[in-house]
Coordinates of C-alpha atoms in Angstrom, one line a residue:
M1 CA 112.4 122.2 110.8
K2 CA 111.8 118.7 112.0
K3 CA 110.6 116.3 109.2
Y4 CA 108.4 113.2 109.5
N5 CA 107.1 110.5 107.2
S6 CA 103.7 111.0 108.8
I7 CA 102.2 113.0 111.6
I8 CA 99.3 111.1 113.3
I9 CA 96.6 113.2 114.9
G10 CA 94.0 111.9 117.4
R11 CA 92.9 111.5 121.0
I12 CA 94.5 108.9 123.3
T13 CA 91.9 107.2 125.5
K14 CA 91.5 105.2 128.6
D15 CA 89.5 102.1 127.6
Y16 CA 87.5 99.9 129.9
N17 CA 87.1 96.7 127.8
I18 CA 84.7 94.0 128.8
D19 CA 85.0 90.7 126.9
H20 CA 82.2 88.2 126.1
L21 CA 83.0 86.4 129.4
K22 CA 82.5 89.7 131.3
N23 CA 86.2 90.1 132.1
L24 CA 87.3 93.7 132.6
T25 CA 90.6 95.1 131.3
E26 CA 91.7 98.7 131.6
I27 CA 94.1 99.9 128.9
C28 CA 95.1 103.0 127.0
G29 CA 93.8 103.0 123.5
G30 CA 92.9 105.2 120.6
A31 CA 93.8 105.2 116.9
V32 CA 96.7 107.6 117.4
L33 CA 98.3 105.1 119.9
F34 CA 97.9 102.0 117.7
S35 CA 98.8 103.8 114.4
S36 CA 102.0 105.4 115.7
A37 CA 103.2 102.1 117.1
S38 CA 102.6 100.3 113.9
A39 CA 104.5 102.8 111.7
Y40 CA 107.3 103.1 114.2
A41 CA 107.7 99.3 114.3
L42 CA 108.4 99.3 110.6
G43 CA 111.1 101.9 111.0
H44 CA 109.2 105.0 109.8
N45 CA 109.8 108.4 111.3
V46 CA 106.4 109.4 112.8
A47 CA 105.0 111.9 115.2
A48 CA 101.8 111.8 117.3
V49 CA 99.6 114.8 118.1
T50 CA 97.1 114.2 120.9
K51 CA 95.0 116.1 123.4
L52 CA 94.0 115.3 127.0
A53 CA 93.6 116.7 130.5
E54 CA 96.9 117.5 132.3
K55 CA 95.9 115.2 135.2
D56 CA 95.9 112.3 132.8
K57 CA 99.3 113.0 131.2
D58 CA 100.6 109.6 132.4
R59 CA 98.6 108.2 129.4
L60 CA 101.4 109.5 127.2
D61 CA 103.7 106.8 128.7
S62 CA 101.6 104.2 126.6
F63 CA 103.1 105.6 123.4
I64 CA 105.7 103.3 121.8
I65 CA 107.3 106.1 119.7
N66 CA 110.1 108.3 121.0
K67 CA 108.9 110.8 123.6
G68 CA 110.3 113.7 121.7
D69 CA 108.0 112.9 118.8
I70 CA 104.8 113.2 121.0
Y71 CA 103.1 116.6 120.9
C72 CA 100.3 117.0 123.4
S73 CA 97.9 119.9 124.0
F74 CA 96.1 120.0 127.3
C75 CA 92.4 120.7 127.7
E76 CA 89.7 120.3 130.4
N77 CA 88.8 116.7 129.7
S78 CA 90.3 113.5 128.5
T79 CA 88.6 110.9 126.3
T80 CA 87.4 107.7 128.1
M81 CA 85.6 104.8 126.5
R82 CA 83.8 101.7 127.7
N83 CA 83.8 98.8 125.1
E84 CA 81.7 95.7 125.7
Y85 CA 82.4 92.8 123.3
F86 CA 79.7 90.2 122.8
T87 CA 81.6 87.5 120.8
P88 CA 85.0 85.9 121.1
D89 CA 86.1 87.4 117.8
K90 CA 85.2 90.9 119.1
E91 CA 83.4 91.7 115.9
R92 CA 80.2 92.7 117.8
R93 CA 80.6 95.3 120.5
K94 CA 78.8 98.2 122.2
G95 CA 80.8 101.4 122.9
T96 CA 80.0 104.1 125.4
C97 CA 81.9 107.4 125.6
L98 CA 82.3 108.4 129.2
S99 CA 84.1 111.7 128.6
C100 CA 85.6 113.5 125.6
A101 CA 88.6 115.8 125.0
E102 CA 88.2 119.0 123.0
P103 CA 88.4 119.0 119.1
F104 CA 91.7 119.6 117.4
S105 CA 92.5 122.7 115.4
M106 CA 95.5 123.9 113.3
V107 CA 97.0 125.5 116.5
D108 CA 97.5 122.0 117.9
L109 CA 99.9 121.0 115.1
P110 CA 103.6 121.5 115.9
D111 CA 105.8 123.5 113.5
V112 CA 107.1 120.4 111.7
D113 CA 107.0 119.1 108.1
A114 CA 105.3 115.8 107.2
E115 CA 104.7 113.8 104.0
I116 CA 101.4 112.5 105.3
Y117 CA 98.9 114.1 107.7
H118 CA 97.1 111.1 109.2
F119 CA 93.7 111.9 110.9
A120 CA 93.3 109.0 113.4
G121 CA 90.2 110.1 115.3
L122 CA 87.6 108.5 117.4
L123 CA 84.4 110.6 117.1
Y124 CA 82.7 113.0 114.7
G125 CA 83.7 116.5 115.3
E126 CA 87.2 115.7 116.4
F127 CA 88.6 117.4 113.3
P128 CA 87.0 120.4 111.5
N129 CA 86.8 120.1 107.7
E130 CA 89.0 123.2 107.3
M131 CA 91.8 121.5 109.2
I132 CA 91.7 118.6 106.7
K133 CA 91.7 121.0 103.8
E134 CA 94.6 123.0 105.2
C135 CA 96.7 119.9 105.7
A136 CA 96.0 118.8 102.1
K137 CA 97.9 121.9 101.0
R138 CA 101.0 120.6 103.0
G139 CA 101.1 117.0 102.1
A140 CA 99.1 113.8 101.5
V141 CA 96.0 113.5 103.8
A142 CA 95.0 110.1 105.3
V143 CA 91.6 109.8 107.0
D144 CA 90.2 107.0 109.1
V145 CA 86.4 107.5 108.6
Q146 CA 85.6 106.3 112.1
A147 CA 85.9 110.0 113.2
C148 CA 83.6 111.0 110.4
L149 CA 80.8 108.5 111.1
R150 CA 80.8 107.7 114.8
H151 CA 78.8 110.1 116.9
A152 CA 78.5 110.4 120.7
D153 CA 75.4 111.6 122.6
M154 CA 77.2 113.0 125.7
S155 CA 73.9 113.1 127.7
D156 CA 74.2 109.3 128.1
G157 CA 77.5 108.4 126.4
S158 CA 75.7 106.3 123.7
M159 CA 77.5 106.1 120.4
F160 CA 76.0 105.6 116.9
F161 CA 77.1 105.6 113.3
E162 CA 75.6 107.7 110.5
D163 CA 76.9 108.6 107.0
W164 CA 79.3 111.5 106.6
K165 CA 77.2 114.3 105.4
D166 CA 80.2 116.1 103.9
K167 CA 81.7 113.2 102.1
A168 CA 81.1 114.6 98.6
E169 CA 82.9 117.8 99.6
M170 CA 85.7 116.2 101.6
L171 CA 86.8 113.0 99.8
P172 CA 88.6 114.8 97.0
Y173 CA 91.0 116.2 99.6
I174 CA 91.9 112.7 100.8
T175 CA 94.8 110.7 99.4
F176 CA 94.3 107.6 101.6
L177 CA 90.9 106.7 103.0
K178 CA 90.3 103.9 105.5
T179 CA 87.0 102.2 106.5
D180 CA 86.1 98.9 107.9
A181 CA 83.4 96.8 106.2
A182 CA 80.5 98.1 108.2
E183 CA 81.6 101.8 107.7
A184 CA 82.0 101.2 104.0
E185 CA 78.4 99.9 103.8
I186 CA 77.1 103.0 105.7
M187 CA 78.9 105.3 103.3
T188 CA 77.9 103.5 100.1
G189 CA 74.8 101.4 100.8
T190 CA 76.5 98.1 99.6
S191 CA 78.0 95.2 101.6
D192 CA 80.2 94.3 98.6
R193 CA 83.5 95.7 99.7
A194 CA 85.0 95.9 96.2
E195 CA 82.0 97.8 94.9
A196 CA 82.1 100.1 98.0
A197 CA 85.7 100.9 97.4
K198 CA 85.0 101.9 93.8
I199 CA 82.1 104.2 94.9
L200 CA 84.4 105.9 97.5
Y201 CA 87.1 106.3 94.9
N202 CA 84.7 107.8 92.4
L203 CA 83.7 110.3 95.1
G204 CA 87.3 111.6 95.2
A205 CA 89.5 109.5 97.5
K206 CA 92.7 108.4 95.7
E207 CA 93.3 105.1 97.4
V208 CA 90.7 103.3 99.5
L209 CA 91.6 100.7 102.1
I210 CA 88.8 98.6 103.6
T211 CA 89.5 96.2 106.6
H212 CA 87.6 93.1 107.3
N213 CA 88.1 90.2 109.8
K214 CA 89.3 88.0 107.0
E215 CA 91.3 90.3 104.7
V216 CA 92.4 93.8 103.8
L217 CA 91.3 95.3 100.5
V218 CA 92.8 98.3 98.5
Y219 CA 91.5 100.0 95.4
D220 CA 93.3 102.7 93.5
G221 CA 90.9 103.3 90.6
K222 CA 92.5 100.6 88.5
E223 CA 92.6 97.4 90.3
I224 CA 91.3 95.6 93.4
Y225 CA 94.1 94.3 95.7
T226 CA 93.4 91.9 98.6
C227 CA 95.5 90.2 101.2
P228 CA 94.3 87.7 103.9
I229 CA 94.7 88.2 107.7
R230 CA 96.5 85.2 109.1
A231 CA 96.7 85.9 112.8
R232 CA 96.9 82.8 115.0
N233 CA 94.7 84.3 117.7
L234 CA 92.6 87.4 118.3
S235 CA 93.7 88.5 121.7
G236 CA 95.0 91.8 120.3
R237 CA 92.0 92.5 118.0
T238 CA 91.5 96.0 119.3
G239 CA 93.5 98.4 117.1
R240 CA 93.3 96.2 114.0
G241 CA 92.3 98.9 111.5
D242 CA 94.6 101.5 113.0
T243 CA 97.6 99.2 112.8
T244 CA 96.8 98.2 109.2
F245 CA 96.2 101.7 107.9
A246 CA 99.3 103.3 109.4
A247 CA 101.5 100.5 108.2
Y248 CA 100.1 100.7 104.7
I249 CA 100.3 104.5 104.1
N250 CA 103.8 104.8 105.4
E251 CA 105.0 101.9 103.3
R252 CA 103.3 103.5 100.3
L253 CA 105.8 106.4 100.5
N254 CA 108.4 104.0 99.0
S255 CA 106.7 100.8 97.9
S256 CA 104.0 99.5 95.5
I257 CA 100.4 98.9 96.6
E258 CA 100.9 95.1 96.5
K259 CA 104.1 95.2 98.6
S260 CA 102.6 97.8 101.1
L261 CA 99.5 95.8 101.5
L262 CA 101.4 92.6 102.2
T263 CA 103.5 94.3 104.8
A264 CA 100.5 96.0 106.4
T265 CA 98.5 92.8 106.6
A266 CA 101.3 90.8 108.0
T267 CA 101.9 93.6 110.5
V268 CA 98.3 93.6 111.8
S269 CA 98.3 89.8 111.8
L270 CA 101.3 89.8 114.1
K271 CA 99.8 92.6 116.2
M272 CA 96.5 90.8 116.7
E273 CA 98.2 88.0 118.5
T274 CA 99.0 90.3 121.5
P275 CA 96.9 93.0 123.3
G276 CA 98.0 96.6 123.1
P277 CA 99.9 98.6 120.6
L278 CA 102.4 96.7 118.5
K279 CA 105.8 96.2 120.1
A280 CA 107.9 94.7 117.3
T281 CA 110.6 95.4 114.7
R282 CA 110.6 95.3 111.0
E283 CA 112.7 92.2 111.2
D284 CA 109.8 90.6 113.2
V285 CA 107.3 91.5 110.5
D286 CA 109.7 90.2 107.7
T287 CA 110.0 86.9 109.6
Y288 CA 106.2 86.7 109.9
I289 CA 105.9 87.2 106.2
E290 CA 108.4 84.5 105.4
E291 CA 106.5 82.1 107.7
F292 CA 102.9 82.9 107.0
Y293 CA 102.9 84.5 103.6
P294 CA 105.2 82.5 101.4
D295 CA 102.6 82.4 98.7
Y296 CA 102.5 86.2 98.6
I297 CA 106.3 86.7 98.6
A298 CA 106.6 85.3 95.1
K299 CA 103.9 87.6 93.7

């Protein structure tokens, strides 16, 4: 049986991105694409599980990982998104879902073994709760809560966020939980990221990672850890959280929280300087750390 450090599950999308100057860019996206590229760049053995219409199978060419590690199920529709950004830093945006692939189920998982089952979804309903519970029996579960909070009204494509109604039931099954600052506030009612992380930990998640445009925060029930983002430009802002989370959880298989957080934050800082999924090596990330994080190397 084939073995992986992590298996990353999510829909690959075609994104129509409009920046604050009304420039249009068409690019493949999705958390599964950015996450798999990030972990692969650091040398981890990862697989991607995705779902789309057979007519759109050329999207699979956007994956950076080895083609033999991409597992695709075909369905009637693919997922397509329109993202309009209102500010240069891309922190304010409006998303519209133009079409949506079918949800995943256990039958979509290949017969492989993984240390981490990483749910890298886009919309609520992409993964049934029972799938997360079943994967928790097989290894550590990592969940990006975007797919638990972001809903789409397919009558007009509008998307909106609301709290995860099943969080009290589901968080105890999750080893690694990732939110951004806004999602953390939706789930906890506080804009204090450290306090939000503590609330989510107390609900059952073992390690909570919260991304922000200035830093990445981790809480493990004992200590708050932070590391600043030091990207020199924001041209590759899309995929920030996905890149960070995949780098962090795969590094945690063999490294401390502090070291994993430094590697993940440097990885996303490097990625944010170029659009698209990360195309780099571990040596590139190590060089970036030496140049931009000398004050953290000594810690």
